[in-house]
Short mmCIF file of C-alpha atoms in Angstrom, two decimals:
data_model
loop_
_atom_site.label_atom_id
_atom_site.label_comp_id
_atom_site.label_asym_id
_atom_site.label_seq_id
_atom_site.Cartn_x
_atom_site.Cartn_y
_atom_site.Cartn_z
CA LEU A 1 0.00 0.00 0.00
CA ASP A 2 1.49 3.32 -1.10
CA LEU A 3 0.49 5.67 1.71
CA ARG A 4 0.94 8.73 -0.50
CA ALA A 5 -1.81 7.34 -2.71
CA VAL A 6 -4.37 6.78 0.04
CA ARG A 7 -7.42 8.99 -0.44
CA THR A 8 -10.15 9.88 2.04
CA LEU A 9 -13.57 10.13 0.42
CA LYS A 10 -16.78 11.66 1.71
CA LEU A 11 -20.14 10.30 0.54
CA GLN A 12 -23.67 11.63 0.83
CA VAL A 13 -26.08 8.72 1.10
CA HIS A 14 -29.89 8.74 0.88
CA TYR A 15 -31.94 5.71 1.79
CA LEU A 16 -35.37 4.45 2.60
CA GLY A 17 -34.82 2.43 5.74
CA THR A 18 -38.00 0.37 5.36
CA ASN A 19 -36.26 -2.78 4.12
CA TYR A 20 -33.10 -2.55 6.25
CA HIS A 21 -31.97 -3.44 9.73
CA GLY A 22 -30.65 0.08 10.15
CA TRP A 23 -27.32 1.60 9.18
CA GLN A 24 -24.81 -0.40 11.19
CA ILE A 25 -23.35 -3.58 9.76
CA GLN A 26 -24.69 -6.77 11.35
CA PRO A 27 -23.81 -10.28 10.27
CA GLY A 28 -26.69 -11.96 8.47
CA CYS A 29 -28.91 -8.85 8.25
CA PRO A 30 -29.24 -6.45 5.34
CA THR A 31 -28.00 -3.08 6.57
CA VAL A 32 -27.22 0.10 4.68
CA GLN A 33 -23.60 0.19 5.83
CA GLY A 34 -23.20 -3.46 4.84
CA LEU A 35 -24.57 -2.88 1.36
CA VAL A 36 -22.59 0.31 0.72
CA GLU A 37 -19.38 -1.39 1.92
CA ALA A 38 -20.08 -4.38 -0.33
CA ALA A 39 -20.68 -2.09 -3.33
CA LEU A 40 -17.49 -0.07 -2.71
CA SER A 41 -15.46 -3.24 -2.08
CA ARG A 42 -16.66 -4.74 -5.34
CA LEU A 43 -15.86 -1.54 -7.19
CA THR A 44 -12.38 -0.92 -5.74
CA GLY A 45 -11.27 -4.53 -5.22
CA GLU A 46 -10.35 -3.56 -1.63
CA LYS A 47 -12.03 -4.50 1.63
CA VAL A 48 -13.67 -1.11 2.24
CA ARG A 49 -14.94 -0.10 5.71
CA ILE A 50 -17.02 3.07 5.93
CA SER A 51 -17.95 5.28 8.89
CA GLY A 52 -21.41 6.82 8.93
CA ALA A 53 -22.28 10.05 10.74
CA GLY A 54 -25.51 8.68 12.20
CA ARG A 55 -26.27 5.11 13.19
CA THR A 56 -29.90 5.07 12.15
CA ASP A 57 -32.06 2.27 13.58
CA ALA A 58 -33.99 -0.35 11.63
CA GLY A 59 -36.67 1.28 9.49
CA VAL A 60 -35.29 4.82 9.85
CA HIS A 61 -34.55 6.78 6.66
CA ALA A 62 -31.81 9.23 5.69
CA ARG A 63 -31.81 12.12 3.30
CA GLY A 64 -28.46 13.43 4.51
CA GLN A 65 -26.36 10.57 5.81
CA VAL A 66 -22.65 11.25 5.42
CA ALA A 67 -20.06 8.49 5.32
CA SER A 68 -16.30 8.43 4.90
CA PHE A 69 -13.73 5.83 3.90
CA THR A 70 -10.14 5.56 2.82
CA THR A 71 -9.01 3.84 -0.34
CA ALA A 72 -5.88 3.34 -2.43
CA SER A 73 -8.06 3.09 -5.54
CA SER A 74 -7.50 5.71 -8.21
CA ILE A 75 -11.06 5.55 -9.57
CA PRO A 76 -12.23 9.16 -10.01
CA THR A 77 -15.05 10.37 -7.74
CA HIS A 78 -17.53 10.37 -10.63
CA GLY A 79 -16.74 6.71 -11.35
CA ILE A 80 -17.17 5.82 -7.69
CA LEU A 81 -20.57 7.55 -7.67
CA LEU A 82 -21.89 5.73 -10.73
CA GLY A 83 -20.14 2.44 -9.94
CA ALA A 84 -21.34 2.24 -6.34
CA ASN A 85 -24.94 2.97 -7.36
CA SER A 86 -24.80 0.27 -10.02
CA PHE A 87 -24.13 -2.27 -7.23
CA LEU A 88 -26.75 -0.87 -4.82
CA PRO A 89 -30.51 -1.50 -4.64
CA GLY A 90 -32.69 1.43 -5.75
CA ASP A 91 -33.73 2.36 -2.20
CA ILE A 92 -30.10 3.24 -1.32
CA ARG A 93 -28.37 5.88 -3.42
CA VAL A 94 -24.95 7.45 -3.09
CA MET A 95 -25.86 11.03 -4.00
CA SER A 96 -22.34 12.50 -4.15
CA VAL A 97 -18.70 11.52 -3.69
CA GLU A 98 -15.96 14.04 -2.96
CA GLU A 99 -12.33 14.06 -1.90
CA ALA A 100 -11.97 14.93 1.79
CA GLY A 101 -8.92 16.00 3.75
CA ALA A 102 -6.72 13.17 5.07
CA GLY A 103 -8.11 12.03 8.42
CA PHE A 104 -11.68 13.21 7.77
CA HIS A 105 -14.09 11.02 9.71
CA ALA A 106 -17.84 11.35 9.07
CA ARG A 107 -18.85 10.67 12.68
CA HIS A 108 -15.99 12.16 14.71
CA HIS A 109 -15.98 15.46 12.85
CA ALA A 110 -19.75 16.01 12.73
CA LEU A 111 -20.70 19.19 14.61
CA SER A 112 -24.42 18.50 14.65
CA LYS A 113 -27.11 16.39 13.07
CA GLU A 114 -30.71 17.17 12.27
CA TYR A 115 -33.51 14.61 12.32
CA ALA A 116 -37.12 15.07 11.21
CA TYR A 117 -40.10 13.02 12.42
CA ARG A 118 -43.16 13.20 10.15
CA PHE A 119 -46.66 12.20 11.20
CA SER A 120 -50.27 12.58 10.16
CA THR A 121 -53.54 12.26 12.03
CA ARG A 122 -55.69 12.13 8.89
CA ARG A 123 -57.97 9.10 8.65
CA VAL A 124 -56.25 7.84 5.51
CA LEU A 125 -52.61 8.37 4.64
CA SER A 126 -51.81 8.95 0.96
CA PRO A 127 -49.72 6.18 -0.65
CA PHE A 128 -47.28 8.93 -1.69
CA LEU A 129 -46.47 9.47 1.99
CA SER A 130 -46.92 6.12 3.67
CA ARG A 131 -43.28 4.99 3.59
CA THR A 132 -41.93 7.98 5.50
CA VAL A 133 -44.84 9.42 7.50
CA GLU A 134 -46.22 7.81 10.65
CA SER A 135 -50.01 7.55 10.74
CA LEU A 136 -51.63 8.17 14.13
CA ARG A 137 -55.14 7.43 15.28
CA GLY A 138 -57.03 10.11 17.11
CA ASP A 139 -56.50 13.82 17.41
CA LEU A 140 -53.35 15.44 18.73
CA GLU A 141 -53.21 18.96 20.11
CA ILE A 142 -50.13 20.51 18.53
CA ALA A 143 -49.91 23.67 20.70
CA PRO A 144 -48.96 21.84 23.94
CA MET A 145 -46.58 19.66 21.91
CA GLU A 146 -44.83 22.81 20.67
CA ARG A 147 -44.59 24.07 24.23
CA ALA A 148 -43.12 20.76 25.40
CA ALA A 149 -40.67 20.71 22.46
CA GLY A 150 -39.17 24.00 23.65
CA HIS A 151 -38.12 22.40 26.94
CA PHE A 152 -35.67 20.11 25.12
CA LEU A 153 -33.61 23.07 23.85
CA GLY A 154 -30.24 23.55 25.50
CA ARG A 155 -27.85 21.27 27.33
CA HIS A 156 -29.47 18.35 29.19
CA ASP A 157 -28.80 14.86 30.44
CA PHE A 158 -31.07 12.73 28.23
CA THR A 159 -30.87 9.50 30.25
CA ALA A 160 -34.67 9.52 30.67
CA PHE A 161 -35.15 9.66 26.89
CA CYS A 162 -32.88 6.98 25.51
CA GLY A 163 -32.56 3.24 25.13
CA PRO A 164 -30.37 0.91 27.22
CA GLU A 165 -27.26 1.52 25.10
CA GLY A 166 -27.58 5.27 25.56
CA ARG A 167 -28.00 4.91 29.33
CA ARG A 168 -24.64 3.16 29.56
CA LYS A 169 -22.76 6.32 28.59
CA ASP A 170 -22.61 10.05 29.24
CA ALA A 171 -26.03 11.21 28.07
CA VAL A 172 -25.45 14.96 28.09
CA ARG A 173 -26.24 16.50 24.71
CA GLU A 174 -26.95 20.01 23.47
CA VAL A 175 -30.15 20.52 21.48
CA THR A 176 -30.14 23.58 19.19
CA LEU A 177 -33.43 23.05 17.33
CA SER A 178 -36.64 21.46 18.61
CA ARG A 179 -39.79 22.58 16.89
CA PHE A 180 -42.80 21.64 14.78
CA GLY A 181 -43.56 22.58 11.22
CA GLU A 182 -46.02 21.67 8.51
CA GLU A 183 -45.67 20.08 5.10
CA PRO A 184 -48.18 19.56 2.26
CA GLU A 185 -51.09 17.11 2.59
CA GLY A 186 -51.52 17.71 6.32
CA VAL A 187 -48.16 16.30 7.37
CA HIS A 188 -46.71 17.54 10.66
CA VAL A 189 -42.96 17.47 11.08
CA TYR A 190 -40.94 17.69 14.28
CA ARG A 191 -37.31 18.77 13.71
CA ILE A 192 -34.52 18.34 16.20
CA SER A 193 -30.82 19.24 15.92
CA ALA A 194 -28.18 18.34 18.48
CA ASN A 195 -24.44 17.92 18.75
CA GLY A 196 -25.03 14.20 19.15
CA PHE A 197 -27.80 11.67 19.62
CA LEU A 198 -28.31 8.58 21.76
CA GLN A 199 -30.05 5.29 21.08
CA TYR A 200 -33.80 5.88 20.46
CA LEU A 201 -33.43 9.53 21.60
CA VAL A 202 -35.48 11.19 18.85
CA ARG A 203 -38.14 8.49 18.86
CA THR A 204 -38.52 8.65 22.65
CA ILE A 205 -38.79 12.43 22.59
CA VAL A 206 -41.40 12.12 19.83
CA GLY A 207 -43.30 9.38 21.66
CA THR A 208 -43.36 11.65 24.71
CA LEU A 209 -44.55 14.61 22.61
CA PHE A 210 -47.38 12.42 21.28
CA GLU A 211 -48.44 11.74 24.88
CA VAL A 212 -48.41 15.49 25.48
CA GLY A 213 -50.60 15.98 22.39
CA ARG A 214 -53.06 13.42 23.75
CA GLY A 215 -53.22 15.23 27.09
CA ARG A 216 -51.55 12.40 29.01
CA ILE A 217 -48.31 14.23 29.84
CA ASP A 218 -48.21 17.88 30.88
CA PRO A 219 -45.96 19.95 28.57
CA ASP A 220 -44.31 21.59 31.56
CA SER A 221 -43.39 18.28 33.12
CA ILE A 222 -40.55 17.81 30.60
CA PRO A 223 -37.87 19.54 32.74
CA GLY A 224 -38.79 17.26 35.66
CA ILE A 225 -38.65 14.14 33.48
CA LEU A 226 -35.22 15.20 32.17
CA ALA A 227 -33.97 15.83 35.73
CA SER A 228 -35.30 12.47 36.96
CA ARG A 229 -33.07 10.52 34.51
CA ASP A 230 -35.86 7.90 34.77
CA ARG A 231 -36.81 6.28 31.45
CA THR A 232 -40.15 5.11 32.84
CA ARG A 233 -41.35 8.70 33.17
CA ALA A 234 -40.98 9.51 29.45
CA GLY A 235 -43.40 8.27 26.79
CA PRO A 236 -43.08 5.21 24.56
CA THR A 237 -40.60 5.05 21.69
CA ALA A 238 -42.34 6.19 18.47
CA ALA A 239 -42.26 3.91 15.41
CA PRO A 240 -39.23 4.28 13.08
CA ARG A 241 -41.25 4.87 9.91
CA GLY A 242 -41.64 8.62 10.52
CA LEU A 243 -37.97 9.32 11.25
CA THR A 244 -35.41 10.64 8.76
CA LEU A 245 -31.81 11.78 9.29
CA GLU A 246 -32.00 15.06 7.38
CA GLN A 247 -28.61 16.72 7.61
CA VAL A 248 -25.14 16.47 9.15
CA ARG A 249 -23.11 19.63 9.69
CA TYR A 250 -19.30 19.84 9.67
CA PRO A 251 -16.80 22.63 10.35
CA GLU A 252 -16.46 24.89 7.33
CA GLY A 253 -14.31 23.43 4.58
CA MET A 254 -14.66 19.83 5.76
CA LEU B 1 -83.88 -2.94 -5.91
CA ASP B 2 -85.58 -0.05 -4.16
CA LEU B 3 -84.79 2.92 -6.42
CA ARG B 4 -85.48 5.40 -3.63
CA ALA B 5 -82.58 3.83 -1.72
CA VAL B 6 -80.01 4.08 -4.52
CA ARG B 7 -77.15 6.39 -3.57
CA THR B 8 -74.52 8.00 -5.79
CA LEU B 9 -71.13 8.20 -4.11
CA LYS B 10 -68.06 10.22 -5.02
CA LEU B 11 -64.60 8.92 -4.11
CA GLN B 12 -61.20 10.58 -4.08
CA VAL B 13 -58.56 7.99 -4.93
CA HIS B 14 -54.77 8.28 -4.68
CA TYR B 15 -52.48 5.68 -6.16
CA LEU B 16 -48.97 4.91 -7.20
CA GLY B 17 -49.36 3.55 -10.69
CA THR B 18 -46.02 1.72 -10.74
CA ASN B 19 -47.48 -1.74 -10.19
CA TYR B 20 -50.67 -1.34 -12.24
CA HIS B 21 -51.74 -1.57 -15.86
CA GLY B 22 -53.36 1.83 -15.56
CA TRP B 23 -56.79 2.84 -14.32
CA GLN B 24 -59.15 1.11 -16.71
CA ILE B 25 -60.33 -2.41 -15.99
CA GLN B 26 -58.74 -5.09 -18.20
CA PRO B 27 -59.33 -8.80 -17.88
CA GLY B 28 -56.31 -10.59 -16.45
CA CYS B 29 -54.34 -7.42 -15.57
CA PRO B 30 -54.19 -5.65 -12.21
CA THR B 31 -55.71 -2.20 -12.74
CA VAL B 32 -56.73 0.43 -10.23
CA GLN B 33 -60.36 0.46 -11.36
CA GLY B 34 -60.45 -3.34 -11.16
CA LEU B 35 -59.09 -3.38 -7.61
CA VAL B 36 -61.33 -0.57 -6.35
CA GLU B 37 -64.40 -2.23 -7.91
CA ALA B 38 -63.44 -5.56 -6.32
CA ALA B 39 -63.01 -3.91 -2.91
CA LEU B 40 -66.36 -2.08 -3.14
CA SER B 41 -68.12 -5.19 -4.43
CA ARG B 42 -66.78 -7.25 -1.54
CA LEU B 43 -67.82 -4.57 0.91
CA THR B 44 -71.34 -3.96 -0.40
CA GLY B 45 -72.16 -7.44 -1.68
CA GLU B 46 -73.18 -5.84 -4.99
CA LYS B 47 -71.47 -5.93 -8.36
CA VAL B 48 -70.10 -2.36 -8.22
CA ARG B 49 -68.97 -0.55 -11.39
CA ILE B 50 -67.14 2.76 -10.93
CA SER B 51 -66.43 5.59 -13.36
CA GLY B 52 -63.11 7.39 -13.04
CA ALA B 53 -62.53 11.00 -14.12
CA GLY B 54 -59.20 10.22 -15.81
CA ARG B 55 -58.15 7.00 -17.52
CA THR B 56 -54.52 7.05 -16.46
CA ASP B 57 -52.16 4.79 -18.42
CA ALA B 58 -49.99 2.00 -17.05
CA GLY B 59 -47.45 3.36 -14.59
CA VAL B 60 -49.13 6.78 -14.21
CA HIS B 61 -49.99 7.96 -10.69
CA ALA B 62 -52.93 9.90 -9.27
CA ARG B 63 -53.16 12.24 -6.32
CA GLY B 64 -56.58 13.48 -7.26
CA GLN B 65 -58.46 10.80 -9.16
CA VAL B 66 -62.22 11.08 -8.67
CA ALA B 67 -64.57 8.15 -9.18
CA SER B 68 -68.31 7.69 -8.81
CA PHE B 69 -70.64 4.74 -8.40
CA THR B 70 -74.19 3.96 -7.46
CA THR B 71 -75.15 1.53 -4.73
CA ALA B 72 -78.20 0.36 -2.84
CA SER B 73 -75.99 -0.36 0.18
CA SER B 74 -76.75 1.58 3.34
CA ILE B 75 -73.18 1.44 4.68
CA PRO B 76 -72.30 4.96 5.88
CA THR B 77 -69.60 6.85 3.94
CA HIS B 78 -67.12 6.44 6.81
CA GLY B 79 -67.60 2.66 6.73
CA ILE B 80 -67.12 2.59 2.96
CA LEU B 81 -63.88 4.57 3.34
CA LEU B 82 -62.39 2.26 5.97
CA GLY B 83 -63.87 -0.91 4.49
CA ALA B 84 -62.68 -0.27 0.94
CA ASN B 85 -59.15 0.53 2.14
CA SER B 86 -59.06 -2.67 4.18
CA PHE B 87 -59.53 -4.62 0.91
CA LEU B 88 -57.05 -2.53 -1.14
CA PRO B 89 -53.26 -2.79 -1.41
CA GLY B 90 -51.30 0.01 0.31
CA ASP B 91 -50.38 1.75 -2.96
CA ILE B 92 -54.07 2.48 -3.66
CA ARG B 93 -56.02 4.47 -1.07
CA VAL B 94 -59.55 5.78 -1.09
CA MET B 95 -58.93 9.16 0.54
CA SER B 96 -62.56 10.27 0.96
CA VAL B 97 -66.12 9.12 0.26
CA GLU B 98 -69.05 11.49 0.05
CA GLU B 99 -72.68 11.43 -1.03
CA ALA B 100 -73.13 13.01 -4.46
CA GLY B 101 -76.28 14.22 -6.18
CA ALA B 102 -78.24 11.57 -8.10
CA GLY B 103 -76.78 11.27 -11.58
CA PHE B 104 -73.34 12.57 -10.66
CA HIS B 105 -70.75 11.03 -12.98
CA ALA B 106 -67.04 11.54 -12.26
CA ARG B 107 -66.00 11.70 -15.92
CA HIS B 108 -68.98 13.34 -17.63
CA HIS B 109 -69.27 16.16 -15.11
CA ALA B 110 -65.55 16.99 -14.86
CA LEU B 111 -64.88 20.56 -16.01
CA SER B 112 -61.11 20.20 -16.18
CA LYS B 113 -58.26 18.04 -15.04
CA GLU B 114 -54.72 18.93 -14.06
CA TYR B 115 -51.72 16.69 -14.60
CA ALA B 116 -48.15 17.20 -13.40
CA TYR B 117 -45.04 15.69 -14.96
CA ARG B 118 -41.99 15.65 -12.67
CA PHE B 119 -38.42 15.20 -13.87
CA SER B 120 -34.85 15.64 -12.73
CA THR B 121 -31.57 16.00 -14.62
CA ARG B 122 -29.41 15.39 -11.55
CA ARG B 123 -26.89 12.58 -11.94
CA VAL B 124 -28.46 10.56 -9.15
CA LEU B 125 -32.13 10.58 -8.22
CA SER B 126 -32.95 10.30 -4.50
CA PRO B 127 -34.79 7.11 -3.53
CA PHE B 128 -37.43 9.37 -1.95
CA LEU B 129 -38.33 10.59 -5.44
CA SER B 130 -37.61 7.73 -7.79
CA ARG B 131 -41.12 6.31 -7.98
CA THR B 132 -42.74 9.50 -9.24
CA VAL B 133 -39.98 11.57 -10.85
CA GLU B 134 -38.49 10.77 -14.27
CA SER B 135 -34.70 10.85 -14.37
CA LEU B 136 -33.15 12.29 -17.54
CA ARG B 137 -29.59 12.11 -18.79
CA GLY B 138 -27.94 15.28 -19.99
CA ASP B 139 -28.79 18.91 -19.49
CA LEU B 140 -32.07 20.50 -20.47
CA GLU B 141 -32.52 24.19 -21.10
CA ILE B 142 -35.70 25.12 -19.26
CA ALA B 143 -36.20 28.64 -20.74
CA PRO B 144 -37.03 27.44 -24.30
CA MET B 145 -39.21 24.69 -22.78
CA GLU B 146 -41.20 27.36 -20.94
CA ARG B 147 -41.56 29.32 -24.16
CA ALA B 148 -42.75 26.20 -26.01
CA ALA B 149 -45.17 25.34 -23.16
CA GLY B 150 -46.94 28.66 -23.67
CA HIS B 151 -47.88 27.70 -27.22
CA PHE B 152 -50.13 24.88 -25.95
CA LEU B 153 -52.41 27.33 -24.10
CA GLY B 154 -55.81 27.86 -25.66
CA ARG B 155 -58.03 25.82 -27.94
CA HIS B 156 -56.20 23.50 -30.35
CA ASP B 157 -56.58 20.32 -32.32
CA PHE B 158 -54.12 17.96 -30.58
CA THR B 159 -54.06 15.22 -33.22
CA ALA B 160 -50.28 15.65 -33.60
CA PHE B 161 -49.80 15.03 -29.86
CA CYS B 162 -51.82 11.94 -29.10
CA GLY B 163 -51.82 8.19 -29.53
CA PRO B 164 -53.83 6.18 -32.08
CA GLU B 165 -56.97 6.08 -29.89
CA GLY B 166 -56.95 9.86 -29.57
CA ARG B 167 -56.54 10.34 -33.32
CA ARG B 168 -59.73 8.38 -33.96
CA LYS B 169 -61.89 11.11 -32.37
CA ASP B 170 -62.33 14.87 -32.23
CA ALA B 171 -59.01 16.02 -30.79
CA VAL B 172 -59.90 19.64 -30.04
CA ARG B 173 -59.23 20.51 -26.41
CA GLU B 174 -58.80 23.72 -24.45
CA VAL B 175 -55.63 24.07 -22.37
CA THR B 176 -55.88 26.56 -19.49
CA LEU B 177 -52.54 25.92 -17.75
CA SER B 178 -49.22 24.91 -19.29
CA ARG B 179 -46.15 25.91 -17.33
CA PHE B 180 -43.06 24.82 -15.44
CA GLY B 181 -42.36 25.05 -11.75
CA GLU B 182 -39.82 23.80 -9.26
CA GLU B 183 -40.02 21.51 -6.27
CA PRO B 184 -37.45 20.62 -3.57
CA GLU B 185 -34.36 18.55 -4.38
CA GLY B 186 -33.99 19.94 -7.90
CA VAL B 187 -37.23 18.52 -9.26
CA HIS B 188 -38.81 20.30 -12.22
CA VAL B 189 -42.54 20.01 -12.69
CA TYR B 190 -44.59 20.72 -15.80
CA ARG B 191 -48.29 21.34 -15.06
CA ILE B 192 -51.06 21.20 -17.61
CA SER B 193 -54.81 21.72 -17.19
CA ALA B 194 -57.38 21.15 -19.90
CA ASN B 195 -61.09 20.49 -20.30
CA GLY B 196 -60.20 17.00 -21.46
CA PHE B 197 -57.24 14.86 -22.40
CA LEU B 198 -56.48 12.34 -25.15
CA GLN B 199 -54.46 9.13 -25.15
CA TYR B 200 -50.77 9.90 -24.40
CA LEU B 201 -51.45 13.65 -24.73
CA VAL B 202 -49.52 14.87 -21.68
CA ARG B 203 -46.65 12.47 -22.22
CA THR B 204 -46.30 13.45 -25.90
CA ILE B 205 -46.36 17.15 -25.05
CA VAL B 206 -43.71 16.48 -22.37
CA GLY B 207 -41.59 14.35 -24.72
CA THR B 208 -41.74 17.20 -27.22
CA LEU B 209 -40.79 19.75 -24.54
CA PHE B 210 -37.77 17.57 -23.67
CA GLU B 211 -36.69 17.75 -27.32
CA VAL B 212 -37.05 21.53 -27.12
CA GLY B 213 -34.88 21.54 -23.96
CA ARG B 214 -32.21 19.55 -25.82
CA GLY B 215 -32.24 22.02 -28.71
CA ARG B 216 -33.67 19.53 -31.19
CA ILE B 217 -37.06 21.21 -31.66
CA ASP B 218 -37.47 24.96 -31.91
CA PRO B 219 -39.88 26.31 -29.25
CA ASP B 220 -41.68 28.40 -31.84
CA SER B 221 -42.32 25.41 -34.08
CA ILE B 222 -45.11 24.20 -31.75
CA PRO B 223 -47.94 26.11 -33.49
CA GLY B 224 -46.84 24.58 -36.82
CA ILE B 225 -46.72 21.07 -35.35
CA LEU B 226 -50.22 21.53 -33.87
CA ALA B 227 -51.53 22.80 -37.23
CA SER B 228 -49.94 19.88 -39.11
CA ARG B 229 -51.97 17.30 -37.15
CA ASP B 230 -48.99 15.04 -37.92
CA ARG B 231 -47.88 12.83 -35.02
CA THR B 232 -44.45 12.26 -36.58
CA ARG B 233 -43.55 15.92 -36.15
CA ALA B 234 -43.98 15.92 -32.36
CA GLY B 235 -41.43 14.35 -29.97
CA PRO B 236 -41.49 10.88 -28.44
CA THR B 237 -43.94 9.91 -25.68
CA ALA B 238 -42.28 10.50 -22.29
CA ALA B 239 -42.15 7.64 -19.76
CA PRO B 240 -45.17 7.25 -17.45
CA ARG B 241 -43.18 7.33 -14.20
CA GLY B 242 -43.11 11.15 -14.00
CA LEU B 243 -46.84 11.67 -14.61
CA THR B 244 -49.48 12.23 -11.93
CA LEU B 245 -53.16 13.15 -12.25
CA GLU B 246 -53.23 15.96 -9.69
CA GLN B 247 -56.76 17.34 -9.60
CA VAL B 248 -60.20 17.14 -11.19
CA ARG B 249 -62.49 20.17 -11.09
CA TYR B 250 -66.31 20.06 -11.07
CA PRO B 251 -69.02 22.69 -11.18
CA GLU B 252 -69.53 24.25 -7.75
CA GLY B 253 -71.53 22.08 -5.38
CA MET B 254 -70.90 18.84 -7.28
#
C-alpha cells in the first residue's frame, strides 16, 4: 500500500430504511452500511470499511447521511458515484462523492445532526407518503406539543429519553433546534438538531410529545422528566417509519 | 332494488401507478379500477362498477383521481372509506367518500383536469423521489421549454400530440394551464390543465418539450406542429413514471 496514494472520500447517502436493519453492519442482516461497503469493495477490489455520521435504527430513513472511507483506488469520484450505485438497490443511493482531507471522519468530525419526524392524524394516509410518514389514530393537540418541544432546547442529560445503550454512557447533549412545522397534505414534522444523539433519543422524545398531544403528559413536566433521569417517566418510543436523518453539519471546509 | 334507496357516491382515490396496468379495468391485468371495484363489491355485496374521471395509463400515478358509483348499500360513507381501504393494497387508497347528487358522474361532469409531470436532470435521483420523478440524462434548457409550453395554451386540435386512440376522435381541447415550476431537491414540474385529455397527450407534449430543452425542436415550431396534425412531427412519448393526475375540477356544489 502506497500511503501517499491513500485517499479519504466523503459520501452523501440517501436511503429508505423500510427494508433494512438500520445503518450499522450486522452479520446476516441487510444493513445500509453493509450494502454500501459491499458495493465499494466490489468496485475498488479492496475491503472497504465506511464510517457513517448517524447510526440510524432499523426502518429509519436518511436524506443526509454522510459516510467516509479511505481507499488506495485511483477511480475518479464520478466513477465511484456511478459504480457504487450500479451495485446498490434502488432504495439506497450514493448522492455524491468528494475528496476529503486526510483524516476526515464522518462521525468524529460532525458538529451536529438534524432529524425530522413526520406524522399525520388524517384518517387515511396517501400512498405517496406512507413509507416515511407515521399515521396516528385520534387527534393530537399541537400547541402543547410545541410548548413541550421548547423544553428540550439547551444542554441536558437525556438518560430519561434513551434506550439501554444510551443509558450506559454520558447522556449529556446540546439541542439547538426542537420545533414543529407543517408540510403539504396535512403532514406535521418535528425537527430536532443536536451535537449528538443517543439510542432511540429522537423516537422517545417524539413518543413523549405524542403523549403530550393526547393530554396524558403535561408539557411543563418535561424539565422534571429530564432531571429524573428515569426512562419510565418519558413516553413510549415512536415507530421508526416517521424518522429521517436530514442533515449532518461539519466545520467549514470539511 | 328499491330505487329510492339508490345512492350516488363520489370517491377521491390516490395511487402509485407503478405496479398497475393503468386505471381502466382489463381482464387478467391488475388495474386500479379493477381493484377498487373488487373492494367495493366485496364490501357492499353488490357488483359495483365505478367511473373514473381520468383513464390514467400504465405506470401513471394519481393524487386526485375522482370516481363515482351507485349503490343500494346503506353502509355509511365512513364505513365505505375504511372498508374499501381494508380490501385494497397500500399503494391504492380511497382518501374520501361522500354522497353526491343523483346522476353525478365523475368523468362526464368533470370541467377540467390537471396533470403534473416531474423530472430531474441530476446525476443521481434520490430514492425518496424515484417512484414518481423521471430521471433524464444530460442537461435540459428550461427557458425554451417554458416558451414552447406557452404555445399549448388555448383551444387546439391535438391530433399531432396523441396516440392512435386519440386520433380516432375529435381532438380539439382547451388548455388553461401549461407551465413549469420547481419543487425541492432539484425537481422540475410541468403542469397542464385542460377540459379533457387524449391518449398519451400529456406524455407526448412532455416528450416534445424535452426535445425543445435539448435544442432539437425549436420552441416556436409548436404552433406549426399543432396545425400539421402530424404525429411524426412531435417528440417521443415520455415515460409514465413522472406523470401524476393531480386534480379534477367540477361545477360548484358537485
